[in-house]
XYZ file of C-alpha atoms in Angstrom:
644
model
C 29.403 -14.618 -18.770
C 32.261 -14.852 -16.207
C 30.565 -17.838 -14.553
C 30.225 -19.547 -17.932
C 33.916 -18.972 -18.661
C 34.962 -20.374 -15.260
C 32.703 -23.396 -15.828
C 34.262 -24.160 -19.200
C 37.793 -23.583 -17.865
C 37.188 -25.923 -14.898
C 35.927 -28.694 -17.170
C 39.042 -28.329 -19.319
C 41.546 -28.759 -16.465
C 43.668 -31.937 -16.308
C 42.418 -34.485 -13.790
C 45.535 -34.154 -11.592
C 44.928 -30.422 -11.266
C 41.276 -31.044 -10.383
C 42.368 -33.449 -7.599
C 44.879 -30.969 -6.195
C 42.196 -28.273 -6.166
C 39.797 -30.628 -4.358
C 42.432 -31.389 -1.682
C 43.111 -27.687 -1.220
C 39.384 -26.980 -0.915
C 38.949 -29.693 1.737
C 41.973 -28.393 3.682
C 40.447 -24.931 3.623
C 37.170 -26.383 4.879
C 39.059 -28.023 7.759
C 40.374 -24.626 8.836
C 37.044 -22.887 8.343
C 35.028 -25.454 10.281
C 37.420 -25.310 13.261
C 36.986 -21.539 13.385
C 33.213 -21.956 13.099
C 33.346 -24.516 15.936
C 35.097 -22.004 18.178
C 32.426 -19.430 17.309
C 29.541 -21.785 18.039
C 31.067 -22.741 21.415
C 32.193 -19.276 22.560
C 29.574 -17.087 20.882
C 32.122 -14.802 19.221
C 34.859 -15.073 16.592
C 38.453 -15.577 17.767
C 41.841 -15.754 16.116
C 43.404 -18.954 17.519
C 46.673 -18.549 19.367
C 49.222 -21.107 20.461
C 47.722 -24.464 21.326
C 44.367 -23.370 19.874
C 45.830 -24.036 16.391
C 46.221 -27.722 17.251
C 42.640 -28.689 16.155
C 43.327 -27.066 12.764
C 46.500 -29.088 12.265
C 44.887 -32.323 13.474
C 41.860 -31.771 11.245
C 43.933 -31.308 8.081
C 46.417 -34.117 8.903
C 43.598 -36.517 9.784
C 40.961 -35.623 7.178
C 42.976 -35.426 3.956
C 44.623 -38.885 4.214
C 41.262 -40.382 5.193
C 39.541 -38.798 2.169
C 42.311 -40.087 -0.076
C 42.031 -43.567 1.420
C 38.285 -43.848 0.811
C 38.695 -42.636 -2.803
C 37.054 -39.266 -2.540
C 39.536 -37.727 -5.022
C 39.661 -40.447 -7.668
C 37.193 -38.687 -9.943
C 35.101 -35.690 -8.997
C 32.191 -36.633 -11.208
C 32.189 -40.312 -10.347
C 32.137 -39.633 -6.610
C 29.790 -36.655 -6.615
C 26.707 -38.845 -6.278
C 25.682 -41.669 -3.931
C 29.113 -43.272 -4.083
C 30.729 -40.046 -2.891
C 28.248 -39.693 -0.055
C 28.938 -43.259 1.048
C 32.687 -42.697 0.990
C 32.237 -39.429 2.852
C 30.065 -41.099 5.518
C 32.748 -43.750 6.096
C 35.520 -41.174 6.308
C 33.362 -38.951 8.519
C 32.730 -41.761 10.987
C 36.439 -42.532 11.379
C 37.352 -38.855 11.434
C 34.665 -37.913 13.967
C 35.576 -40.727 16.344
C 39.271 -39.888 16.220
C 38.841 -36.111 16.481
C 36.369 -36.441 19.374
C 38.659 -38.856 21.220
C 41.518 -36.336 21.108
C 39.661 -33.143 21.897
C 36.581 -34.297 23.813
C 37.404 -37.456 25.716
C 41.114 -36.819 26.342
C 40.928 -33.005 26.148
C 43.475 -30.285 25.441
C 43.958 -27.200 27.595
C 42.492 -23.976 26.125
C 40.497 -26.004 23.552
C 36.787 -26.433 24.335
C 35.828 -30.108 24.634
C 32.634 -29.511 22.628
C 34.800 -28.581 19.623
C 35.607 -32.276 19.249
C 31.903 -32.951 18.584
C 30.911 -29.809 16.662
C 33.768 -29.594 14.148
C 33.443 -33.110 12.632
C 29.759 -32.486 12.011
C 30.507 -29.136 10.375
C 33.353 -30.576 8.279
C 31.430 -33.542 6.915
C 28.435 -31.300 6.117
C 30.678 -28.737 4.413
C 32.534 -31.355 2.351
C 29.223 -32.990 1.379
C 27.687 -29.688 0.294
C 30.822 -28.842 -1.665
C 30.461 -32.097 -3.613
C 26.787 -31.385 -4.315
C 27.680 -27.880 -5.493
C 30.471 -29.180 -7.746
C 28.170 -31.785 -9.202
C 25.539 -29.140 -9.897
C 28.024 -26.673 -11.402
C 30.154 -29.009 -13.475
C 27.478 -31.627 -14.008
C 23.943 -31.597 -15.265
C 22.228 -28.929 -13.191
C 24.245 -25.933 -14.286
C 24.398 -27.272 -17.842
C 20.619 -27.474 -17.867
C 20.318 -23.862 -16.724
C 22.780 -22.773 -19.394
C 20.879 -24.775 -21.973
C 17.624 -23.173 -20.823
C 19.128 -19.710 -21.176
C 20.749 -20.508 -24.520
C 17.510 -21.724 -26.149
C 16.360 -19.554 -28.989
C 13.761 -17.052 -27.833
C 10.589 -17.448 -29.844
C 7.569 -15.303 -30.633
C 4.459 -17.079 -31.896
C 2.412 -14.990 -34.328
C -1.130 -16.216 -33.798
C -2.788 -16.837 -30.437
C -5.545 -19.067 -31.779
C -5.859 -22.818 -31.543
C -2.790 -23.516 -33.674
C -0.701 -21.050 -31.650
C -1.808 -22.584 -28.344
C -1.018 -26.095 -29.537
C 2.352 -24.982 -30.866
C 3.229 -23.328 -27.545
C 2.302 -26.532 -25.712
C 4.490 -28.549 -28.071
C 7.412 -26.177 -27.516
C 7.114 -26.430 -23.723
C 9.358 -29.493 -23.796
C 11.689 -28.266 -26.521
C 15.410 -28.114 -25.806
C 15.930 -25.635 -28.643
C 13.208 -22.988 -28.359
C 11.582 -20.983 -25.567
C 8.361 -19.051 -26.112
C 8.581 -15.486 -24.780
C 5.248 -14.184 -26.055
C 2.493 -14.123 -28.638
C 1.456 -11.614 -31.281
C -2.054 -11.504 -32.710
C -4.163 -9.240 -34.910
C -7.259 -9.725 -32.715
C -7.519 -6.599 -30.538
C -9.677 -8.413 -27.976
C -6.703 -10.621 -27.058
C -4.129 -7.866 -26.593
C -2.374 -7.551 -23.211
C -3.949 -10.762 -21.934
C -1.995 -13.902 -21.036
C -1.815 -17.245 -22.818
C 0.108 -20.080 -21.178
C 1.595 -17.448 -18.870
C 2.927 -15.367 -21.779
C 1.566 -11.973 -22.892
C -0.265 -11.448 -26.181
C 0.985 -8.344 -27.981
C -0.501 -6.304 -30.838
C 1.133 -6.488 -34.255
C 2.341 -2.877 -34.186
C 4.729 -3.791 -31.353
C 6.344 -6.601 -33.310
C 9.642 -4.954 -34.258
C 10.177 -3.389 -30.817
C 9.291 -6.701 -29.160
C 11.830 -8.610 -31.244
C 14.576 -6.172 -30.265
C 13.643 -6.019 -26.568
C 13.234 -9.765 -26.052
C 16.200 -10.681 -28.284
C 13.946 -12.945 -30.322
C 15.661 -15.393 -32.677
C 12.631 -17.067 -34.264
C 9.147 -15.938 -35.209
C 6.767 -18.831 -35.783
C 3.713 -18.126 -37.912
C 0.761 -20.059 -36.475
C -1.814 -18.533 -38.809
C -3.164 -21.377 -40.931
C -6.303 -19.470 -41.936
C -4.665 -16.097 -42.673
C -4.739 -14.840 -46.245
C -1.555 -14.912 -48.229
C -1.738 -11.141 -48.574
C -1.769 -10.721 -44.778
C 1.114 -13.146 -44.373
C 3.042 -11.181 -46.979
C 2.478 -7.965 -45.001
C 3.845 -9.601 -41.860
C 6.871 -10.950 -43.710
C 7.649 -7.517 -45.127
C 8.065 -6.342 -41.517
C 9.982 -9.393 -40.317
C 12.552 -9.505 -43.100
C 14.291 -6.434 -41.628
C 14.424 -7.816 -38.082
C 17.186 -10.457 -38.388
C 14.941 -13.281 -37.191
C 14.350 -16.686 -38.691
C 10.757 -17.160 -39.770
C 9.134 -20.577 -39.784
C 5.539 -21.494 -40.403
C 2.869 -24.082 -39.804
C 1.098 -25.739 -42.728
C -2.377 -24.682 -43.792
C -5.612 -25.775 -42.127
C -6.062 -28.813 -44.355
C -2.664 -30.173 -43.325
C -3.089 -29.680 -39.566
C -6.725 -30.771 -39.360
C -5.688 -34.377 -38.837
C -4.505 -33.866 -35.252
C -2.511 -31.830 -32.788
C 0.229 -29.469 -33.874
C 3.749 -30.675 -33.106
C 7.196 -29.126 -33.380
C 7.798 -31.366 -36.381
C 5.002 -29.535 -38.203
C 7.138 -26.401 -38.319
C 8.697 -25.926 -41.714
C 10.661 -23.410 -43.692
C 8.805 -20.392 -44.887
C 6.433 -20.817 -47.807
C 7.992 -18.630 -50.468
C 4.516 -18.336 -51.998
C 3.783 -15.940 -49.135
C 6.269 -13.504 -50.630
C 4.180 -13.281 -53.791
C 1.453 -11.584 -51.788
C -1.580 -12.977 -53.595
C -4.067 -15.638 -52.608
C -4.821 -18.590 -54.865
C -8.271 -18.500 -56.433
C -10.636 -21.101 -55.028
C -10.876 -23.910 -57.596
C -14.114 -24.611 -59.436
C -15.159 -28.144 -58.371
C -17.154 -28.683 -61.577
C -14.112 -27.928 -63.730
C -11.851 -29.996 -61.493
C -13.932 -33.142 -61.716
C -15.118 -32.980 -65.325
C -12.223 -34.928 -66.887
C -11.290 -36.972 -63.815
C -14.202 -38.164 -61.668
C -14.915 -41.818 -62.354
C -12.550 -41.879 -65.344
C -9.286 -43.531 -66.303
C -6.537 -40.914 -66.294
C -2.977 -41.283 -67.578
C -0.224 -38.897 -66.482
C 3.055 -38.962 -68.383
C 6.076 -37.774 -66.452
C 4.203 -38.812 -63.314
C 7.362 -38.813 -61.194
C 8.320 -35.219 -61.966
C 7.493 -32.109 -59.968
C 4.404 -31.154 -61.959
C 3.408 -34.700 -62.865
C 3.507 -35.940 -59.273
C 1.444 -32.993 -58.029
C -1.085 -33.612 -60.808
C -1.338 -37.195 -59.577
C -1.929 -36.062 -55.988
C -4.702 -33.706 -57.052
C -6.252 -36.263 -59.394
C -6.344 -38.885 -56.632
C -8.441 -36.506 -54.506
C -10.932 -36.099 -57.358
C -12.009 -39.736 -57.477
C -10.750 -41.259 -60.743
C -11.599 -44.859 -61.517
C -8.007 -45.610 -62.458
C -4.822 -43.520 -62.418
C -1.980 -44.652 -64.660
C 1.457 -43.360 -63.673
C 3.839 -43.350 -66.637
C 7.494 -42.376 -66.297
C 10.860 -43.328 -67.719
C 12.584 -42.908 -64.334
C 12.256 -45.969 -62.115
C 13.184 -44.173 -58.821
C 10.758 -41.312 -59.529
C 7.949 -43.695 -60.467
C 8.559 -45.836 -57.384
C 8.494 -42.767 -55.110
C 5.258 -41.295 -56.441
C 3.535 -44.682 -56.475
C 4.463 -45.349 -52.845
C 3.286 -41.895 -51.830
C -0.059 -42.213 -53.608
C -0.636 -45.658 -52.126
C -0.342 -44.074 -48.693
C -2.953 -41.380 -49.314
C -6.124 -41.812 -47.226
C -9.253 -42.766 -49.184
C -11.850 -40.121 -49.964
C -14.152 -39.998 -46.944
C -17.915 -39.592 -47.142
C -17.951 -39.202 -50.925
C -19.131 -42.661 -51.865
C -16.208 -42.850 -54.300
C -14.401 -46.201 -54.467
C -10.583 -46.058 -54.175
C -8.839 -45.504 -57.484
C -6.785 -48.254 -59.061
C -3.138 -47.187 -59.250
C -1.053 -48.522 -62.130
C 2.670 -47.600 -62.239
C 4.149 -48.161 -65.713
C 7.730 -47.665 -66.848
C 8.369 -46.338 -70.325
C 9.366 -43.447 -72.544
C 6.958 -41.141 -74.351
C 8.973 -41.796 -77.512
C 8.246 -45.549 -77.349
C 5.237 -45.875 -79.671
C 4.810 -49.610 -79.220
C 4.802 -49.349 -75.426
C 2.307 -46.485 -75.446
C 0.041 -48.225 -77.928
C -0.134 -51.398 -75.844
C -0.864 -49.375 -72.681
C -3.689 -47.398 -74.267
C -5.178 -50.501 -75.825
C -5.138 -52.262 -72.460
C -6.411 -49.481 -70.180
C -8.408 -47.219 -72.535
C -7.635 -43.899 -70.771
C -10.221 -41.124 -70.993
C -7.872 -38.256 -70.178
C -4.122 -37.793 -70.618
C -2.054 -35.112 -68.919
C 1.242 -34.940 -70.761
C 3.846 -33.628 -68.309
C 6.825 -35.641 -69.559
C 9.505 -33.286 -70.856
C 13.112 -32.239 -70.573
C 12.773 -28.770 -69.072
C 16.180 -27.619 -67.798
C 17.259 -24.882 -70.171
C 21.078 -25.285 -70.035
C 20.921 -29.095 -70.263
C 18.659 -29.033 -73.299
C 20.803 -26.302 -74.845
C 23.827 -28.586 -74.569
C 21.818 -31.636 -75.714
C 19.429 -30.173 -78.299
C 18.810 -33.348 -80.289
C 17.781 -35.333 -77.218
C 15.657 -32.442 -75.965
C 13.779 -32.102 -79.266
C 13.382 -35.861 -79.652
C 11.778 -36.141 -76.213
C 9.815 -32.900 -76.062
C 8.558 -32.620 -79.626
C 8.456 -36.144 -80.975
C 7.568 -37.681 -77.602
C 4.577 -35.327 -77.429
C 3.611 -36.046 -81.030
C 3.924 -39.816 -80.578
C 1.822 -39.802 -77.403
C -0.806 -37.510 -78.970
C -1.174 -39.540 -82.170
C -1.519 -42.817 -80.277
C -4.038 -41.181 -77.934
C -6.112 -40.095 -80.948
C -5.866 -43.563 -82.487
C -7.243 -45.120 -79.300
C -10.085 -42.659 -78.838
C -8.775 -40.757 -75.816
C -11.251 -37.948 -75.056
C -8.910 -35.265 -73.723
C -5.191 -34.705 -74.155
C -3.660 -31.818 -72.169
C -0.074 -30.709 -72.799
C 1.827 -29.003 -69.969
C 3.653 -26.146 -71.686
C 5.737 -23.220 -70.455
C 6.139 -19.466 -70.772
C 9.541 -20.213 -72.320
C 7.628 -21.234 -75.465
C 6.813 -17.561 -76.061
C 9.416 -15.943 -78.330
C 11.948 -18.545 -77.212
C 15.655 -17.840 -76.984
C 16.616 -21.432 -76.192
C 16.054 -24.914 -77.585
C 13.918 -25.987 -74.634
C 11.466 -23.131 -75.179
C 11.434 -23.696 -78.938
C 10.775 -27.408 -78.405
C 7.739 -26.622 -76.252
C 6.406 -24.129 -78.807
C 6.830 -26.715 -81.540
C 5.003 -29.232 -79.346
C 2.128 -26.765 -79.069
C 2.111 -26.299 -82.841
C 1.989 -30.066 -83.392
C -1.071 -30.376 -81.145
C -2.705 -27.355 -82.772
C -2.229 -28.997 -86.156
C -3.645 -32.326 -84.941
C -6.620 -30.549 -83.365
C -7.397 -28.771 -86.646
C -7.612 -32.057 -88.552
C -11.041 -33.577 -89.034
C -12.014 -37.064 -87.977
C -10.588 -37.504 -84.479
C -12.613 -37.211 -81.296
C -9.652 -36.304 -79.064
C -9.696 -32.745 -77.727
C -6.122 -31.454 -77.710
C -5.273 -28.478 -75.525
C -2.211 -26.838 -74.048
C -1.711 -25.093 -70.707
C 1.100 -22.566 -70.533
C 2.504 -21.211 -67.276
C 5.738 -19.925 -65.779
C 8.084 -21.119 -63.066
C 6.704 -23.339 -60.350
C 7.998 -22.735 -56.843
C 9.848 -25.693 -55.388
C 9.845 -27.774 -58.562
C 12.906 -29.656 -59.745
C 15.420 -27.102 -60.969
C 13.579 -24.176 -59.371
C 15.691 -21.423 -57.831
C 13.981 -21.786 -54.442
C 15.493 -25.186 -53.427
C 18.840 -23.993 -54.808
C 18.725 -20.762 -52.795
C 17.741 -22.660 -49.637
C 20.696 -25.020 -50.067
C 23.094 -22.133 -50.675
C 21.800 -20.276 -47.604
C 22.246 -23.381 -45.422
C 25.808 -23.712 -46.702
C 26.615 -20.084 -45.900
C 26.417 -18.730 -49.441
C 26.981 -17.198 -51.781
C 23.496 -17.181 -53.270
C 23.984 -17.124 -57.026
C 21.806 -15.343 -59.565
C 22.507 -15.081 -63.265
C 21.628 -11.391 -63.728
C 20.657 -8.529 -61.429
C 17.612 -7.625 -63.567
C 16.257 -11.085 -64.334
C 12.543 -11.592 -63.544
C 10.274 -14.609 -63.568
C 6.616 -15.480 -63.076
C 6.000 -17.817 -60.143
C 3.210 -20.084 -59.002
C 2.971 -22.825 -56.383
C 2.964 -26.445 -57.537
C -0.518 -27.245 -56.107
C -1.996 -24.097 -57.646
C -0.473 -24.883 -61.043
C -1.725 -28.482 -60.961
C -5.281 -27.453 -60.086
C -5.355 -24.822 -62.824
C -4.040 -27.341 -65.374
C -6.864 -29.752 -64.542
C -9.469 -26.986 -64.737
C -8.093 -25.549 -67.979
C -8.116 -28.945 -69.669
C -11.762 -29.443 -68.784
C -12.724 -26.299 -70.758
C -11.089 -27.446 -74.013
C -12.962 -27.818 -77.273
C -9.818 -28.570 -79.270
C -6.651 -26.670 -80.130
C -6.783 -24.034 -77.370
C -3.688 -22.619 -75.732
C -4.662 -21.808 -72.156
C -2.546 -19.307 -70.262
C -2.548 -19.157 -66.487
C -2.603 -15.804 -64.733
C 0.715 -15.796 -62.895
C 0.317 -12.442 -61.195
C 3.180 -9.976 -61.303
C 6.701 -11.093 -62.275
C 9.248 -11.278 -59.451
C 12.842 -10.035 -59.576
C 15.058 -12.992 -58.729
C 17.468 -10.801 -56.769
C 14.568 -9.632 -54.572
C 13.517 -13.248 -54.014
C 17.090 -14.145 -52.987
C 17.326 -11.158 -50.632
C 13.985 -11.960 -48.989
C 14.920 -15.598 -48.475
C 18.215 -14.614 -46.825
C 16.615 -12.030 -44.539
C 13.734 -14.300 -43.542
C 16.304 -16.916 -42.536
C 17.462 -14.461 -39.856
C 20.584 -13.463 -41.814
C 21.798 -10.297 -43.506
C 22.867 -9.793 -47.091
C 26.556 -8.968 -47.437
C 27.067 -6.172 -49.951
C 28.768 -2.774 -50.275
C 26.264 -1.217 -47.869
C 26.722 -4.040 -45.316
C 30.224 -5.514 -45.686
C 29.839 -7.402 -42.400
C 26.659 -9.185 -43.566
C 26.266 -12.947 -43.540
C 25.608 -14.080 -47.109
C 26.599 -12.554 -50.421
C 24.425 -12.485 -53.529
C 26.737 -13.245 -56.453
C 25.894 -12.511 -60.099
C 27.345 -15.313 -62.234
C 26.087 -14.360 -65.718
C 23.283 -15.591 -67.928
C 23.380 -19.246 -68.920
C 23.157 -20.341 -72.548
C 19.702 -19.546 -73.926
C 18.489 -17.795 -70.767
C 16.165 -14.790 -71.084
C 16.005 -11.788 -68.800
C 12.213 -11.565 -68.993
C 9.603 -14.226 -69.706
C 6.232 -13.702 -71.402
C 3.021 -15.705 -71.473
C 1.510 -14.564 -74.795
C 2.990 -14.374 -78.281
C 0.318 -11.933 -79.416
C -1.897 -9.562 -77.500
C -5.151 -11.372 -78.305
C -6.242 -13.259 -75.202
C -9.784 -14.171 -74.260
C -11.420 -14.863 -70.874
C -12.725 -18.284 -69.904
C -15.069 -19.613 -67.228
C -12.204 -19.337 -64.735
C -10.932 -15.911 -63.598
C -7.292 -17.006 -63.597
C -7.276 -18.837 -66.933
C -7.114 -17.073 -70.295
C -7.341 -18.489 -73.785
C -4.762 -17.355 -76.342
C -4.901 -17.314 -80.109
C -1.497 -18.313 -81.395
C -0.234 -18.773 -84.992
C -0.078 -22.335 -86.309
C 0.684 -24.476 -89.353
C -1.697 -26.973 -90.921
C -0.693 -30.591 -90.434
C -0.046 -31.025 -94.146
C 2.586 -28.259 -93.986
C 3.990 -29.144 -90.584
C 4.370 -32.906 -90.983
C 7.074 -32.979 -93.715
C 9.079 -30.319 -91.919
C 8.940 -32.353 -88.716
C 10.243 -35.317 -90.706
C 13.103 -33.133 -91.902
C 13.899 -32.073 -88.339
C 13.837 -35.701 -87.197
C 16.333 -36.600 -89.918
C 18.757 -33.871 -88.812
C 18.465 -35.054 -85.206
C 19.214 -38.638 -86.253
C 22.250 -37.422 -88.208
C 23.391 -35.360 -85.186
C 23.744 -32.302 -87.426
C 23.415 -29.551 -84.780
C 23.658 -26.673 -87.254
C 20.965 -28.140 -89.490
C 18.776 -28.833 -86.439
C 18.994 -25.177 -85.441
C 18.228 -23.901 -88.941
C 15.239 -26.213 -89.241
C 13.986 -25.251 -85.781
C 14.231 -21.541 -86.607
C 12.258 -22.115 -89.806
C 9.552 -24.024 -87.937
C 9.339 -21.556 -85.030
C 9.841 -18.099 -86.562
C 9.869 -16.434 -83.112
C 12.877 -18.552 -82.045
C 15.761 -16.090 -81.638
C 18.738 -17.903 -80.078
C 21.072 -15.699 -78.065
C 24.055 -18.056 -78.207
C 25.939 -20.077 -80.774
C 25.319 -23.820 -81.034
C 26.663 -25.382 -77.821
C 25.759 -29.053 -78.363
C 28.468 -30.895 -76.421
C 28.722 -33.732 -78.948
C 28.807 -31.352 -81.910
C 31.519 -29.206 -80.295
C 33.615 -32.290 -79.524
C 33.305 -33.452 -83.146
C 34.258 -30.027 -84.509
C 37.308 -29.761 -82.266
C 38.494 -33.312 -82.977
């Protein structure tokens, strides 16, 4: 620590001061080398007396002006390399010849003649070594040692192939230094890997404290999510940052690199493994067919497209109103490798711009491409935004769904799958009510005779990492130093990963006969405050609260947003039935016949067109009896008109 402080202080000195210090050092070396010369000649140390001080005076008076003349003090760093050695050699030659002439060839009484030969050699060697030492200390060498010591100390959990490759990748890292491995395999314990010991898991906490570990890297691509959750429950109390490698499918393409490390998968905190998908159900509505995905650029829509591309469709139509989102997903899908060894030709990708409320555009698309299956993911889903813009939300979510569904039926589409939400169950906000009304519209269409389209709905909760999800928000707030904001201390939500949700949607849709509401098993609900706390702690930080006032990041409760519920549900009633998939249930929900629903939808559409927010709410409550708004009308346009 003291050496580090001296190093930093020396670098901060003005150049003039550095030059003065260098002159003083060289003068001191002149004195020291004369004394050493006496010792080497006489065999014992002496304190010079009288004329014996003359070599000291001559050395200082001769050497310092010579060093100045050859530029040895112009800049310590510039002349601490080859240039300095060249200048020193020139000065040493002149100095040695002069000093030897005086004390060896001419001679001085009581001064050994050999001193004239020994001292110049000692002085030039001492000055040269001093320059090398200064260059090492103030230049790159010492900085490299400091950098080596300041690298974050890392434990790799997993001593298998992925762990070995990760350790090899980190060998050249300027940021991390591996200090050991941890593994569950007892046969590996107390052996060495890449020169580092492999420890058992029960030593993990003690090891982190003893080795001052800053990062734990999970190199366990084949471990179950439950096991990963157990490990994380230990690590979250150890003030270390946890990072992970992707799963086996992602790293199978080649060697593991440092760039493969990523932030922790929050799915691991849920502690349950995804159910292996049923390949028959996955391919039934996709393989060799033309598939259209609305909202293809969104979080759910884009993941549906990725999964569909792996299932071998004949043609995949990407439909979205957002040009940047459509461009991004199209470029990504174009870059996906073709299906290998399946004998499946590459799918045709068709990116199409348009709104789900544009009947003419949709009709021309379906007439041209004749899709077999439609996954309808286009929706406004952000609760506060839709609450403040209810007319636009209903127009897009309800009437966009209805328009797309009716045109699909008119063009003989076989399967139409609506992506719904748990917010449709006993909704307290316009977004949830709009999704429930969308379900009711499809139920009514499915109950009508004459069409061959199978309409179904898939209802699930929050999707981790999707647009608007709390996880990206929390990560951003943690990076910025907090606070991490939650709306209520008791709020809970169901969570599922985006890939898992997309696969279950595809499988659920393939089981439809018409009019079903499929509900995905989301596991146990998660308290948002617990999710926030875990994310903070697994970032190597501490929560700042009353119990830990010196913590790093505060969790701030900001209050419920308009229309927000404390608890979400997946079923309106208690009557759910199993299906061919263990994680998909089929619900029986109340509905209205199309003859009763249609005129009331026309009435709602009229109120939306008239921008009558109060009438829109009354009509919506009549259509969706479970809709129980928790806030007054907060339509921005309506409020501005009222206050005008």
